[in-house]
Amino acid sequence: AQTVTQSQPEMSVQEAETVTLSCTYDTSESDYYLFWYKQPPSRQMILVIRQEAYKQQNATENRFSVNFQKAAKSFSLKISDSQLGDAAMYFCALNDMRFGAGTRLTVKP
Amino acid sequence: DAMVIQNPRYQVTQFGKPVTLSCSQTLNHNVMYWYQQKSSQAPKLLFHYYDKDFNNEADTPDNFQSRRPNTSFCFLDIRSPGLGDAAMYLCATSREPQGISNQPQHFGDGTRLSIL
């Protein structure tokens, strides 16, 4: 069975600071894909960043980057220079159909 | 813009009264998904279509059915809604099914279902 665990129900960060959201997963497959999605309040879920398991290099998208540790089955999201618009629920997903419970990120001005 | 559209945004139905939620897409994606998301919880996959092939999750109640009459449309039917079915229902699409590619899902705005 595939499982995704996000152990931080809520996180808070000061505007312009950096925050890291944690995600661990379990799968017996060797090839798979990992995703972080953002769901702002009352708005649709959108992709933040994705990582192919066969790639050793960590994915980066502007202020968003991941720390992918395949052996540890860990896939954390780092948000640099946090902005007010980053406030949202963040979901980690495995193969795009198994979601973690989410982390609610608050950005303080 | 190509997108995933869910109608209505809010749906109220009575306990036990059948209800249908709709989803359409202009992305021409092969896969369409239905998720149930309860407050402050992760989206839970109910089922998905890969073209015309229906894939039901093992723990999806029989009360939930789905139809995909063509590439663009997919419907979620709840035959006899119970109070526990009150939730946000998300429709999503992707070009390929899970585990095959890095193509992400594209989500609609969701339909919030209330049961009276």
PDB file of N, CA and C in Angstrom, chain B residues 3 6 23 45-46 72 109:
ATOM      1  N   MET B   3      -9.517  24.359 -18.950  1.00  0.00           N
ATOM      2  CA  MET B   3      -9.740  24.254 -17.521  1.00  0.00           C
ATOM      3  C   MET B   3     -10.657  23.087 -17.168  1.00  0.00           C
ATOM      4  N   GLN B   6     -16.469  22.620 -12.515  1.00  0.00           N
ATOM      5  CA  GLN B   6     -17.412  21.842 -11.720  1.00  0.00           C
ATOM      6  C   GLN B   6     -18.661  22.658 -11.449  1.00  0.00           C
ATOM      7  N   CYS B  23     -18.768  17.506 -13.838  1.00  0.00           N
ATOM      8  CA  CYS B  23     -17.426  18.011 -14.097  1.00  0.00           C
ATOM      9  C   CYS B  23     -17.194  17.980 -15.597  1.00  0.00           C
ATOM     10  N   LEU B  45      -9.388   9.745  -2.848  1.00  0.00           N
ATOM     11  CA  LEU B  45      -9.784   9.312  -4.175  1.00  0.00           C
ATOM     12  C   LEU B  45     -10.958   8.346  -4.083  1.00  0.00           C
ATOM     13  N   LEU B  46     -12.006   8.640  -4.836  1.00  0.00           N
ATOM     14  CA  LEU B  46     -13.172   7.758  -4.895  1.00  0.00           C
ATOM     15  C   LEU B  46     -13.044   6.787  -6.071  1.00  0.00           C
ATOM     16  N   SER B  72     -15.080  14.735 -22.361  1.00  0.00           N
ATOM     17  CA  SER B  72     -15.158  16.037 -21.689  1.00  0.00           C
ATOM     18  C   SER B  72     -15.899  16.021 -20.367  1.00  0.00           C
ATOM     19  N   ASP B 109     -12.719  23.743  -9.133  1.00  0.00           N
ATOM     20  CA  ASP B 109     -12.922  24.502  -7.900  1.00  0.00           C
ATOM     21  C   ASP B 109     -13.624  23.697  -6.824  1.00  0.00           C
TER      22      ASP B 109
END
